[in-house]
């Protein structure tokens, strides 16, 4: 099955009637509407130029043979809203990294005045996610869209890492942590994560919805991240209170 659709708004998002949320779709990536709108709204935030994005993509593709499909390791929103044409192959495990809300989000699910949190990978442990495949003939075009989606400000380090799947090891493109980026925070205490996630909201919607979507998407593949599950439980408890 080819995936390229966006995630529908939750009831929580609809409740923020005073704010018009941005929806990441294939069309909005094709015309670069998301970056342009965010750049107009947050002029003080440094964004990568289209040329810088192309240079970053070219550097990454220099390690690709060009004749084989490209595999991507999805560990967050790429699972439930890739917004590109790709095929989910199934679960994979990345060793040496674990999933963590460890970056500031100042123009996604937060603002410069009240930053939210973004998901990245930190060293140590392992991370279960989904392996996506892009056919070789479409790889350059689809990855150009993916760079517009993931490399808006250069907050990730794209690299090729081995991922273990039931069928064997696969070299995957992974959006890894970038400790030199201004948005990088590192590991936060659990209580601080909950406090930020429960209140932050930005152009992409409430920060806590990111947790809900990701936990649901992992569950659909019979995967579980214990910290993400704990965050969801704490956020739901605050809602009910």
JSON list of C-alpha atoms in Angstrom, two decimals:
[
{"chain": "A", "resi": 1, "resn": "UNK", "atom": "CA", "xyz": [0.00, 0.00, 0.00]},
{"chain": "A", "resi": 2, "resn": "UNK", "atom": "CA", "xyz": [1.34, 3.41, -0.92]},
{"chain": "A", "resi": 3, "resn": "UNK", "atom": "CA", "xyz": [1.17, 6.05, 1.77]},
{"chain": "A", "resi": 4, "resn": "UNK", "atom": "CA", "xyz": [0.91, 9.78, 1.12]},
{"chain": "A", "resi": 5, "resn": "UNK", "atom": "CA", "xyz": [-1.97, 11.19, 3.11]},
{"chain": "A", "resi": 6, "resn": "UNK", "atom": "CA", "xyz": [-2.02, 13.56, 6.05]},
{"chain": "A", "resi": 7, "resn": "UNK", "atom": "CA", "xyz": [-3.35, 12.85, 9.51]},
{"chain": "A", "resi": 8, "resn": "UNK", "atom": "CA", "xyz": [-6.86, 14.17, 10.30]},
{"chain": "A", "resi": 9, "resn": "UNK", "atom": "CA", "xyz": [-7.29, 16.80, 12.98]},
{"chain": "A", "resi": 10, "resn": "UNK", "atom": "CA", "xyz": [-8.22, 15.62, 16.45]},
{"chain": "A", "resi": 11, "resn": "UNK", "atom": "CA", "xyz": [-11.03, 17.05, 18.53]},
{"chain": "A", "resi": 12, "resn": "UNK", "atom": "CA", "xyz": [-8.40, 18.88, 20.56]},
{"chain": "A", "resi": 13, "resn": "UNK", "atom": "CA", "xyz": [-7.09, 20.63, 17.48]},
{"chain": "A", "resi": 14, "resn": "UNK", "atom": "CA", "xyz": [-10.58, 21.60, 16.39]},
{"chain": "A", "resi": 15, "resn": "UNK", "atom": "CA", "xyz": [-11.11, 23.10, 19.83]},
{"chain": "A", "resi": 16, "resn": "UNK", "atom": "CA", "xyz": [-8.40, 25.69, 19.22]},
{"chain": "A", "resi": 17, "resn": "UNK", "atom": "CA", "xyz": [-10.75, 27.75, 17.08]},
{"chain": "A", "resi": 18, "resn": "UNK", "atom": "CA", "xyz": [-8.66, 30.88, 17.51]},
{"chain": "A", "resi": 19, "resn": "UNK", "atom": "CA", "xyz": [-5.71, 29.35, 15.65]},
{"chain": "A", "resi": 20, "resn": "UNK", "atom": "CA", "xyz": [-5.47, 28.15, 12.06]},
{"chain": "A", "resi": 21, "resn": "UNK", "atom": "CA", "xyz": [-3.28, 25.05, 12.01]},
{"chain": "A", "resi": 22, "resn": "UNK", "atom": "CA", "xyz": [-0.89, 24.04, 9.25]},
{"chain": "A", "resi": 23, "resn": "UNK", "atom": "CA", "xyz": [-1.43, 20.58, 7.79]},
{"chain": "A", "resi": 24, "resn": "UNK", "atom": "CA", "xyz": [1.54, 18.79, 6.27]},
{"chain": "A", "resi": 25, "resn": "UNK", "atom": "CA", "xyz": [0.42, 17.12, 3.05]},
{"chain": "A", "resi": 26, "resn": "UNK", "atom": "CA", "xyz": [2.12, 16.09, -0.16]},
{"chain": "A", "resi": 27, "resn": "UNK", "atom": "CA", "xyz": [0.64, 19.11, -1.93]},
{"chain": "A", "resi": 28, "resn": "UNK", "atom": "CA", "xyz": [1.89, 21.53, 0.72]},
{"chain": "A", "resi": 29, "resn": "UNK", "atom": "CA", "xyz": [5.37, 20.05, 0.37]},
{"chain": "A", "resi": 30, "resn": "UNK", "atom": "CA", "xyz": [5.28, 20.21, -3.43]},
{"chain": "A", "resi": 31, "resn": "UNK", "atom": "CA", "xyz": [4.67, 23.97, -3.44]},
{"chain": "A", "resi": 32, "resn": "UNK", "atom": "CA", "xyz": [6.78, 24.50, -0.28]},
{"chain": "A", "resi": 33, "resn": "UNK", "atom": "CA", "xyz": [3.79, 26.19, 1.33]},
{"chain": "A", "resi": 34, "resn": "UNK", "atom": "CA", "xyz": [4.56, 24.97, 4.85]},
{"chain": "A", "resi": 35, "resn": "UNK", "atom": "CA", "xyz": [8.07, 26.45, 4.96]},
{"chain": "A", "resi": 36, "resn": "UNK", "atom": "CA", "xyz": [6.98, 29.72, 3.38]},
{"chain": "A", "resi": 37, "resn": "UNK", "atom": "CA", "xyz": [4.10, 30.19, 5.79]},
{"chain": "A", "resi": 38, "resn": "UNK", "atom": "CA", "xyz": [6.20, 29.36, 8.83]},
{"chain": "A", "resi": 39, "resn": "UNK", "atom": "CA", "xyz": [9.02, 31.62, 7.67]},
{"chain": "A", "resi": 40, "resn": "UNK", "atom": "CA", "xyz": [6.61, 34.51, 7.22]},
{"chain": "A", "resi": 41, "resn": "UNK", "atom": "CA", "xyz": [5.09, 33.89, 10.66]},
{"chain": "A", "resi": 42, "resn": "UNK", "atom": "CA", "xyz": [8.40, 33.42, 12.51]},
{"chain": "A", "resi": 43, "resn": "UNK", "atom": "CA", "xyz": [10.88, 35.71, 10.82]},
{"chain": "A", "resi": 44, "resn": "UNK", "atom": "CA", "xyz": [13.33, 35.59, 13.73]},
{"chain": "A", "resi": 45, "resn": "UNK", "atom": "CA", "xyz": [13.75, 31.79, 13.47]},
{"chain": "A", "resi": 46, "resn": "UNK", "atom": "CA", "xyz": [16.61, 30.54, 11.22]},
{"chain": "A", "resi": 47, "resn": "UNK", "atom": "CA", "xyz": [15.33, 28.36, 8.37]},
{"chain": "A", "resi": 48, "resn": "UNK", "atom": "CA", "xyz": [17.42, 26.47, 5.83]},
{"chain": "A", "resi": 49, "resn": "UNK", "atom": "CA", "xyz": [17.19, 27.97, 2.37]},
{"chain": "A", "resi": 50, "resn": "UNK", "atom": "CA", "xyz": [16.05, 25.71, -0.49]},
{"chain": "A", "resi": 51, "resn": "UNK", "atom": "CA", "xyz": [19.65, 25.69, -1.70]},
{"chain": "A", "resi": 52, "resn": "UNK", "atom": "CA", "xyz": [20.91, 24.55, 1.71]},
{"chain": "A", "resi": 53, "resn": "UNK", "atom": "CA", "xyz": [18.30, 21.79, 1.74]},
{"chain": "A", "resi": 54, "resn": "UNK", "atom": "CA", "xyz": [19.42, 20.64, -1.72]},
{"chain": "A", "resi": 55, "resn": "UNK", "atom": "CA", "xyz": [23.06, 20.60, -0.60]},
{"chain": "A", "resi": 56, "resn": "UNK", "atom": "CA", "xyz": [22.18, 18.55, 2.47]},
{"chain": "A", "resi": 57, "resn": "UNK", "atom": "CA", "xyz": [20.21, 16.07, 0.38]},
{"chain": "A", "resi": 58, "resn": "UNK", "atom": "CA", "xyz": [23.01, 15.79, -2.19]},
{"chain": "A", "resi": 59, "resn": "UNK", "atom": "CA", "xyz": [25.53, 15.02, 0.55]},
{"chain": "A", "resi": 60, "resn": "UNK", "atom": "CA", "xyz": [23.29, 12.27, 1.87]},
{"chain": "A", "resi": 61, "resn": "UNK", "atom": "CA", "xyz": [22.60, 10.82, -1.59]},
{"chain": "A", "resi": 62, "resn": "UNK", "atom": "CA", "xyz": [26.33, 10.66, -2.34]},
{"chain": "A", "resi": 63, "resn": "UNK", "atom": "CA", "xyz": [26.33, 7.52, -0.15]},
{"chain": "A", "resi": 64, "resn": "UNK", "atom": "CA", "xyz": [23.46, 5.90, -2.10]},
{"chain": "A", "resi": 65, "resn": "UNK", "atom": "CA", "xyz": [24.23, 3.64, -5.04]},
{"chain": "A", "resi": 66, "resn": "UNK", "atom": "CA", "xyz": [21.34, 5.08, -7.07]},
{"chain": "A", "resi": 67, "resn": "UNK", "atom": "CA", "xyz": [20.02, 1.77, -8.39]},
{"chain": "A", "resi": 68, "resn": "UNK", "atom": "CA", "xyz": [18.32, 0.35, -5.32]},
{"chain": "A", "resi": 69, "resn": "UNK", "atom": "CA", "xyz": [15.26, 1.41, -3.33]},
{"chain": "A", "resi": 70, "resn": "UNK", "atom": "CA", "xyz": [15.80, 3.84, -0.47]},
{"chain": "A", "resi": 71, "resn": "UNK", "atom": "CA", "xyz": [14.75, 2.65, 2.96]},
{"chain": "A", "resi": 72, "resn": "UNK", "atom": "CA", "xyz": [13.79, 5.11, 5.70]},
{"chain": "A", "resi": 73, "resn": "UNK", "atom": "CA", "xyz": [13.54, 4.38, 9.40]},
{"chain": "A", "resi": 74, "resn": "UNK", "atom": "CA", "xyz": [10.37, 6.08, 10.69]},
{"chain": "A", "resi": 75, "resn": "UNK", "atom": "CA", "xyz": [10.17, 6.51, 14.46]},
{"chain": "A", "resi": 76, "resn": "UNK", "atom": "CA", "xyz": [7.72, 9.41, 14.91]},
{"chain": "A", "resi": 77, "resn": "UNK", "atom": "CA", "xyz": [5.36, 11.34, 12.66]},
{"chain": "A", "resi": 78, "resn": "UNK", "atom": "CA", "xyz": [6.81, 9.66, 9.56]},
{"chain": "A", "resi": 79, "resn": "UNK", "atom": "CA", "xyz": [4.92, 6.56, 10.71]},
{"chain": "A", "resi": 80, "resn": "UNK", "atom": "CA", "xyz": [1.50, 8.20, 10.76]},
{"chain": "A", "resi": 81, "resn": "UNK", "atom": "CA", "xyz": [1.97, 11.05, 8.28]},
{"chain": "A", "resi": 82, "resn": "UNK", "atom": "CA", "xyz": [4.89, 10.56, 5.88]},
{"chain": "A", "resi": 83, "resn": "UNK", "atom": "CA", "xyz": [3.27, 12.85, 3.25]},
{"chain": "A", "resi": 84, "resn": "UNK", "atom": "CA", "xyz": [5.39, 11.22, 0.54]},
{"chain": "A", "resi": 85, "resn": "UNK", "atom": "CA", "xyz": [4.82, 8.20, -1.69]},
{"chain": "A", "resi": 86, "resn": "UNK", "atom": "CA", "xyz": [6.38, 5.25, 0.10]},
{"chain": "A", "resi": 87, "resn": "UNK", "atom": "CA", "xyz": [5.59, 1.70, 1.14]},
{"chain": "A", "resi": 88, "resn": "UNK", "atom": "CA", "xyz": [5.66, 0.64, 4.80]},
{"chain": "A", "resi": 89, "resn": "UNK", "atom": "CA", "xyz": [7.50, -2.69, 4.95]},
{"chain": "A", "resi": 90, "resn": "UNK", "atom": "CA", "xyz": [6.99, -3.37, 8.64]},
{"chain": "A", "resi": 91, "resn": "UNK", "atom": "CA", "xyz": [8.78, -3.04, 11.96]},
{"chain": "A", "resi": 92, "resn": "UNK", "atom": "CA", "xyz": [12.52, -2.60, 12.34]},
{"chain": "A", "resi": 93, "resn": "UNK", "atom": "CA", "xyz": [14.85, -2.07, 15.29]},
{"chain": "A", "resi": 94, "resn": "UNK", "atom": "CA", "xyz": [17.61, 0.52, 15.38]},
{"chain": "A", "resi": 95, "resn": "UNK", "atom": "CA", "xyz": [20.33, -0.29, 17.90]},
{"chain": "A", "resi": 96, "resn": "UNK", "atom": "CA", "xyz": [22.38, 2.36, 19.67]},
{"chain": "A", "resi": 97, "resn": "UNK", "atom": "CA", "xyz": [19.60, 4.97, 19.68]},
{"chain": "A", "resi": 98, "resn": "UNK", "atom": "CA", "xyz": [16.43, 5.56, 21.66]},
{"chain": "A", "resi": 99, "resn": "UNK", "atom": "CA", "xyz": [13.39, 7.77, 21.02]},
{"chain": "A", "resi": 100, "resn": "UNK", "atom": "CA", "xyz": [13.13, 10.96, 23.11]},
{"chain": "A", "resi": 101, "resn": "UNK", "atom": "CA", "xyz": [11.35, 14.33, 23.08]},
{"chain": "A", "resi": 102, "resn": "UNK", "atom": "CA", "xyz": [14.65, 16.18, 23.24]},
{"chain": "A", "resi": 103, "resn": "UNK", "atom": "CA", "xyz": [14.40, 19.19, 20.90]},
{"chain": "A", "resi": 104, "resn": "UNK", "atom": "CA", "xyz": [12.62, 22.52, 21.17]},
{"chain": "A", "resi": 105, "resn": "UNK", "atom": "CA", "xyz": [9.77, 23.13, 18.75]},
{"chain": "A", "resi": 106, "resn": "UNK", "atom": "CA", "xyz": [9.46, 26.86, 18.15]},
{"chain": "A", "resi": 107, "resn": "UNK", "atom": "CA", "xyz": [7.44, 26.79, 14.92]},
{"chain": "A", "resi": 108, "resn": "UNK", "atom": "CA", "xyz": [5.85, 23.31, 14.78]},
{"chain": "A", "resi": 109, "resn": "UNK", "atom": "CA", "xyz": [4.00, 22.34, 17.93]},
{"chain": "A", "resi": 110, "resn": "UNK", "atom": "CA", "xyz": [5.23, 25.32, 19.89]},
{"chain": "A", "resi": 111, "resn": "UNK", "atom": "CA", "xyz": [6.16, 28.96, 19.44]},
{"chain": "A", "resi": 112, "resn": "UNK", "atom": "CA", "xyz": [9.24, 31.10, 20.22]},
{"chain": "A", "resi": 113, "resn": "UNK", "atom": "CA", "xyz": [7.39, 32.41, 23.30]},
{"chain": "A", "resi": 114, "resn": "UNK", "atom": "CA", "xyz": [6.37, 28.93, 24.50]},
{"chain": "A", "resi": 115, "resn": "UNK", "atom": "CA", "xyz": [8.44, 26.22, 22.79]},
{"chain": "A", "resi": 116, "resn": "UNK", "atom": "CA", "xyz": [7.09, 22.71, 22.56]},
{"chain": "A", "resi": 117, "resn": "UNK", "atom": "CA", "xyz": [9.08, 19.51, 22.19]},
{"chain": "A", "resi": 118, "resn": "UNK", "atom": "CA", "xyz": [10.09, 17.52, 19.11]},
{"chain": "A", "resi": 119, "resn": "UNK", "atom": "CA", "xyz": [11.07, 13.89, 18.85]},
{"chain": "A", "resi": 120, "resn": "UNK", "atom": "CA", "xyz": [14.62, 12.85, 18.02]},
{"chain": "A", "resi": 121, "resn": "UNK", "atom": "CA", "xyz": [17.01, 10.00, 18.72]},
{"chain": "A", "resi": 122, "resn": "UNK", "atom": "CA", "xyz": [19.53, 9.98, 21.56]},
{"chain": "A", "resi": 123, "resn": "UNK", "atom": "CA", "xyz": [22.51, 7.64, 21.94]},
{"chain": "A", "resi": 124, "resn": "UNK", "atom": "CA", "xyz": [22.03, 4.36, 23.79]},
{"chain": "A", "resi": 125, "resn": "UNK", "atom": "CA", "xyz": [19.51, 1.56, 23.94]},
{"chain": "A", "resi": 126, "resn": "UNK", "atom": "CA", "xyz": [17.40, 0.71, 20.92]},
{"chain": "A", "resi": 127, "resn": "UNK", "atom": "CA", "xyz": [14.38, 2.06, 19.07]},
{"chain": "A", "resi": 128, "resn": "UNK", "atom": "CA", "xyz": [11.54, 0.20, 17.36]},
{"chain": "A", "resi": 129, "resn": "UNK", "atom": "CA", "xyz": [10.03, 1.88, 14.33]},
{"chain": "A", "resi": 130, "resn": "UNK", "atom": "CA", "xyz": [8.76, 1.23, 10.82]},
{"chain": "A", "resi": 131, "resn": "UNK", "atom": "CA", "xyz": [10.86, 0.76, 7.70]},
{"chain": "A", "resi": 132, "resn": "UNK", "atom": "CA", "xyz": [9.54, 2.67, 4.69]},
{"chain": "A", "resi": 133, "resn": "UNK", "atom": "CA", "xyz": [10.63, 2.00, 1.13]},
{"chain": "A", "resi": 134, "resn": "UNK", "atom": "CA", "xyz": [10.87, 4.39, -1.80]},
{"chain": "A", "resi": 135, "resn": "UNK", "atom": "CA", "xyz": [11.49, 2.84, -5.19]},
{"chain": "A", "resi": 136, "resn": "UNK", "atom": "CA", "xyz": [14.76, 3.89, -6.81]},
{"chain": "A", "resi": 137, "resn": "UNK", "atom": "CA", "xyz": [13.08, 5.53, -9.79]},
{"chain": "A", "resi": 138, "resn": "UNK", "atom": "CA", "xyz": [11.20, 7.94, -7.50]},
{"chain": "A", "resi": 139, "resn": "UNK", "atom": "CA", "xyz": [13.80, 8.31, -4.75]},
{"chain": "A", "resi": 140, "resn": "UNK", "atom": "CA", "xyz": [15.28, 11.68, -5.66]},
{"chain": "A", "resi": 141, "resn": "UNK", "atom": "CA", "xyz": [11.90, 13.40, -6.09]},
{"chain": "A", "resi": 142, "resn": "UNK", "atom": "CA", "xyz": [10.39, 11.90, -2.94]},
{"chain": "A", "resi": 143, "resn": "UNK", "atom": "CA", "xyz": [13.46, 12.60, -0.83]},
{"chain": "A", "resi": 144, "resn": "UNK", "atom": "CA", "xyz": [13.43, 16.22, -1.99]},
{"chain": "A", "resi": 145, "resn": "UNK", "atom": "CA", "xyz": [9.94, 16.47, -0.47]},
{"chain": "A", "resi": 146, "resn": "UNK", "atom": "CA", "xyz": [11.07, 14.64, 2.64]},
{"chain": "A", "resi": 147, "resn": "UNK", "atom": "CA", "xyz": [13.89, 17.18, 3.10]},
{"chain": "A", "resi": 148, "resn": "UNK", "atom": "CA", "xyz": [11.32, 20.00, 2.91]},
{"chain": "A", "resi": 149, "resn": "UNK", "atom": "CA", "xyz": [9.43, 18.22, 5.67]},
{"chain": "A", "resi": 150, "resn": "UNK", "atom": "CA", "xyz": [12.21, 17.14, 8.03]},
{"chain": "A", "resi": 151, "resn": "UNK", "atom": "CA", "xyz": [15.01, 19.60, 7.33]},
{"chain": "A", "resi": 152, "resn": "UNK", "atom": "CA", "xyz": [13.19, 22.90, 7.69]},
{"chain": "A", "resi": 153, "resn": "UNK", "atom": "CA", "xyz": [15.85, 24.26, 10.03]},
{"chain": "A", "resi": 154, "resn": "UNK", "atom": "CA", "xyz": [18.51, 21.55, 9.91]},
{"chain": "A", "resi": 155, "resn": "UNK", "atom": "CA", "xyz": [17.69, 20.20, 13.35]},
{"chain": "A", "resi": 156, "resn": "UNK", "atom": "CA", "xyz": [18.48, 16.60, 12.34]},
{"chain": "A", "resi": 157, "resn": "UNK", "atom": "CA", "xyz": [21.60, 14.85, 11.05]},
{"chain": "A", "resi": 158, "resn": "UNK", "atom": "CA", "xyz": [20.48, 12.55, 8.20]},
{"chain": "A", "resi": 159, "resn": "UNK", "atom": "CA", "xyz": [22.65, 9.44, 8.13]},
{"chain": "A", "resi": 160, "resn": "UNK", "atom": "CA", "xyz": [22.60, 5.84, 6.95]},
{"chain": "A", "resi": 161, "resn": "UNK", "atom": "CA", "xyz": [22.36, 3.30, 9.77]},
{"chain": "A", "resi": 162, "resn": "UNK", "atom": "CA", "xyz": [21.69, -0.46, 9.85]},
{"chain": "A", "resi": 163, "resn": "UNK", "atom": "CA", "xyz": [18.21, -1.48, 11.03]},
{"chain": "A", "resi": 164, "resn": "UNK", "atom": "CA", "xyz": [17.29, -5.04, 11.96]},
{"chain": "A", "resi": 165, "resn": "UNK", "atom": "CA", "xyz": [14.05, -6.39, 10.42]},
{"chain": "A", "resi": 166, "resn": "UNK", "atom": "CA", "xyz": [12.48, -9.88, 10.48]},
{"chain": "A", "resi": 167, "resn": "UNK", "atom": "CA", "xyz": [13.90, -10.37, 6.96]},
{"chain": "A", "resi": 168, "resn": "UNK", "atom": "CA", "xyz": [17.42, -9.25, 7.89]},
{"chain": "A", "resi": 169, "resn": "UNK", "atom": "CA", "xyz": [19.49, -6.08, 8.16]},
{"chain": "A", "resi": 170, "resn": "UNK", "atom": "CA", "xyz": [18.61, -3.04, 6.05]},
{"chain": "A", "resi": 171, "resn": "UNK", "atom": "CA", "xyz": [20.60, 0.17, 5.61]},
{"chain": "A", "resi": 172, "resn": "UNK", "atom": "CA", "xyz": [18.13, 2.95, 6.35]},
{"chain": "A", "resi": 173, "resn": "UNK", "atom": "CA", "xyz": [18.11, 6.70, 6.12]},
{"chain": "A", "resi": 174, "resn": "UNK", "atom": "CA", "xyz": [17.68, 7.93, 9.69]},
{"chain": "A", "resi": 175, "resn": "UNK", "atom": "CA", "xyz": [17.00, 11.48, 10.88]},
{"chain": "A", "resi": 176, "resn": "UNK", "atom": "CA", "xyz": [19.36, 11.39, 13.84]},
{"chain": "A", "resi": 177, "resn": "UNK", "atom": "CA", "xyz": [19.93, 13.94, 16.60]},
{"chain": "A", "resi": 178, "resn": "UNK", "atom": "CA", "xyz": [21.97, 17.06, 15.90]},
{"chain": "A", "resi": 179, "resn": "UNK", "atom": "CA", "xyz": [23.50, 18.14, 19.23]},
{"chain": "A", "resi": 180, "resn": "UNK", "atom": "CA", "xyz": [25.02, 21.27, 17.66]},
{"chain": "A", "resi": 181, "resn": "UNK", "atom": "CA", "xyz": [21.63, 22.68, 16.61]},
{"chain": "A", "resi": 182, "resn": "UNK", "atom": "CA", "xyz": [20.11, 25.46, 18.78]},
{"chain": "A", "resi": 183, "resn": "UNK", "atom": "CA", "xyz": [16.89, 23.45, 19.20]},
{"chain": "A", "resi": 184, "resn": "UNK", "atom": "CA", "xyz": [18.66, 20.48, 20.79]},
{"chain": "A", "resi": 185, "resn": "UNK", "atom": "CA", "xyz": [17.92, 20.10, 24.50]},
{"chain": "A", "resi": 186, "resn": "UNK", "atom": "CA", "xyz": [18.96, 16.58, 25.36]},
{"chain": "A", "resi": 187, "resn": "UNK", "atom": "CA", "xyz": [17.14, 14.38, 27.83]},
{"chain": "A", "resi": 188, "resn": "UNK", "atom": "CA", "xyz": [14.67, 16.22, 30.07]},
{"chain": "A", "resi": 189, "resn": "UNK", "atom": "CA", "xyz": [13.15, 14.98, 33.34]},
{"chain": "A", "resi": 190, "resn": "UNK", "atom": "CA", "xyz": [9.81, 13.24, 32.83]},
{"chain": "A", "resi": 191, "resn": "UNK", "atom": "CA", "xyz": [7.86, 15.86, 34.81]},
{"chain": "A", "resi": 192, "resn": "UNK", "atom": "CA", "xyz": [9.29, 18.66, 32.67]},
{"chain": "A", "resi": 193, "resn": "UNK", "atom": "CA", "xyz": [8.30, 16.85, 29.49]},
{"chain": "A", "resi": 194, "resn": "UNK", "atom": "CA", "xyz": [4.73, 16.45, 30.71]},
{"chain": "A", "resi": 195, "resn": "UNK", "atom": "CA", "xyz": [4.49, 20.10, 31.77]},
{"chain": "A", "resi": 196, "resn": "UNK", "atom": "CA", "xyz": [5.63, 21.33, 28.35]},
{"chain": "A", "resi": 197, "resn": "UNK", "atom": "CA", "xyz": [3.67, 18.83, 26.27]},
{"chain": "A", "resi": 198, "resn": "UNK", "atom": "CA", "xyz": [0.44, 19.54, 28.13]},
{"chain": "A", "resi": 199, "resn": "UNK", "atom": "CA", "xyz": [0.51, 23.28, 27.37]},
{"chain": "A", "resi": 200, "resn": "UNK", "atom": "CA", "xyz": [2.52, 23.90, 24.19]},
{"chain": "A", "resi": 201, "resn": "UNK", "atom": "CA", "xyz": [0.72, 24.51, 20.91]},
{"chain": "A", "resi": 202, "resn": "UNK", "atom": "CA", "xyz": [1.93, 25.76, 17.55]},
{"chain": "A", "resi": 203, "resn": "UNK", "atom": "CA", "xyz": [1.04, 25.93, 13.86]},
{"chain": "A", "resi": 204, "resn": "UNK", "atom": "CA", "xyz": [0.96, 22.12, 13.60]},
{"chain": "A", "resi": 205, "resn": "UNK", "atom": "CA", "xyz": [-1.38, 21.79, 16.57]},
{"chain": "A", "resi": 206, "resn": "UNK", "atom": "CA", "xyz": [-1.23, 20.91, 20.29]},
{"chain": "A", "resi": 207, "resn": "UNK", "atom": "CA", "xyz": [2.07, 19.36, 21.33]},
{"chain": "A", "resi": 208, "resn": "UNK", "atom": "CA", "xyz": [0.39, 16.56, 23.28]},
{"chain": "A", "resi": 209, "resn": "UNK", "atom": "CA", "xyz": [-1.36, 15.33, 20.14]},
{"chain": "A", "resi": 210, "resn": "UNK", "atom": "CA", "xyz": [2.04, 14.36, 18.75]},
{"chain": "A", "resi": 211, "resn": "UNK", "atom": "CA", "xyz": [2.38, 11.89, 21.63]},
{"chain": "A", "resi": 212, "resn": "UNK", "atom": "CA", "xyz": [-1.14, 10.53, 21.11]},
{"chain": "A", "resi": 213, "resn": "UNK", "atom": "CA", "xyz": [-0.64, 10.04, 17.36]},
{"chain": "A", "resi": 214, "resn": "UNK", "atom": "CA", "xyz": [2.74, 8.36, 17.79]},
{"chain": "A", "resi": 215, "resn": "UNK", "atom": "CA", "xyz": [1.62, 5.95, 20.51]},
{"chain": "A", "resi": 216, "resn": "UNK", "atom": "CA", "xyz": [-1.42, 5.02, 18.42]},
{"chain": "A", "resi": 217, "resn": "UNK", "atom": "CA", "xyz": [0.68, 4.49, 15.30]},
{"chain": "A", "resi": 218, "resn": "UNK", "atom": "CA", "xyz": [3.17, 2.29, 17.16]},
{"chain": "A", "resi": 219, "resn": "UNK", "atom": "CA", "xyz": [0.33, 0.28, 18.67]},
{"chain": "A", "resi": 220, "resn": "UNK", "atom": "CA", "xyz": [-1.13, -0.35, 15.20]},
{"chain": "A", "resi": 221, "resn": "UNK", "atom": "CA", "xyz": [2.11, -2.20, 14.40]},
{"chain": "A", "resi": 222, "resn": "UNK", "atom": "CA", "xyz": [2.11, -3.97, 17.80]},
{"chain": "A", "resi": 223, "resn": "UNK", "atom": "CA", "xyz": [5.00, -1.82, 18.96]},
{"chain": "A", "resi": 224, "resn": "UNK", "atom": "CA", "xyz": [5.36, -0.02, 22.27]},
{"chain": "A", "resi": 225, "resn": "UNK", "atom": "CA", "xyz": [7.66, 2.65, 23.63]},
{"chain": "A", "resi": 226, "resn": "UNK", "atom": "CA", "xyz": [7.40, 2.62, 27.42]},
{"chain": "A", "resi": 227, "resn": "UNK", "atom": "CA", "xyz": [8.32, 6.30, 27.91]},
{"chain": "A", "resi": 228, "resn": "UNK", "atom": "CA", "xyz": [5.93, 7.50, 25.21]},
{"chain": "A", "resi": 229, "resn": "UNK", "atom": "CA", "xyz": [3.19, 5.37, 26.78]},
{"chain": "A", "resi": 230, "resn": "UNK", "atom": "CA", "xyz": [3.91, 6.91, 30.18]},
{"chain": "A", "resi": 231, "resn": "UNK", "atom": "CA", "xyz": [3.77, 10.39, 28.68]},
{"chain": "A", "resi": 232, "resn": "UNK", "atom": "CA", "xyz": [0.39, 9.61, 27.13]},
{"chain": "A", "resi": 233, "resn": "UNK", "atom": "CA", "xyz": [-0.96, 8.27, 30.44]},
{"chain": "A", "resi": 234, "resn": "UNK", "atom": "CA", "xyz": [0.20, 11.40, 32.28]},
{"chain": "A", "resi": 235, "resn": "UNK", "atom": "CA", "xyz": [-1.26, 13.74, 29.65]},
{"chain": "A", "resi": 236, "resn": "UNK", "atom": "CA", "xyz": [-4.60, 11.93, 29.63]},
{"chain": "A", "resi": 237, "resn": "UNK", "atom": "CA", "xyz": [-4.68, 12.09, 33.43]},
{"chain": "A", "resi": 238, "resn": "UNK", "atom": "CA", "xyz": [-4.19, 15.87, 33.27]},
{"chain": "A", "resi": 239, "resn": "UNK", "atom": "CA", "xyz": [-6.99, 16.14, 30.72]},
{"chain": "A", "resi": 240, "resn": "UNK", "atom": "CA", "xyz": [-9.41, 14.16, 32.86]},
{"chain": "A", "resi": 241, "resn": "UNK", "atom": "CA", "xyz": [-8.48, 16.22, 35.91]}
]
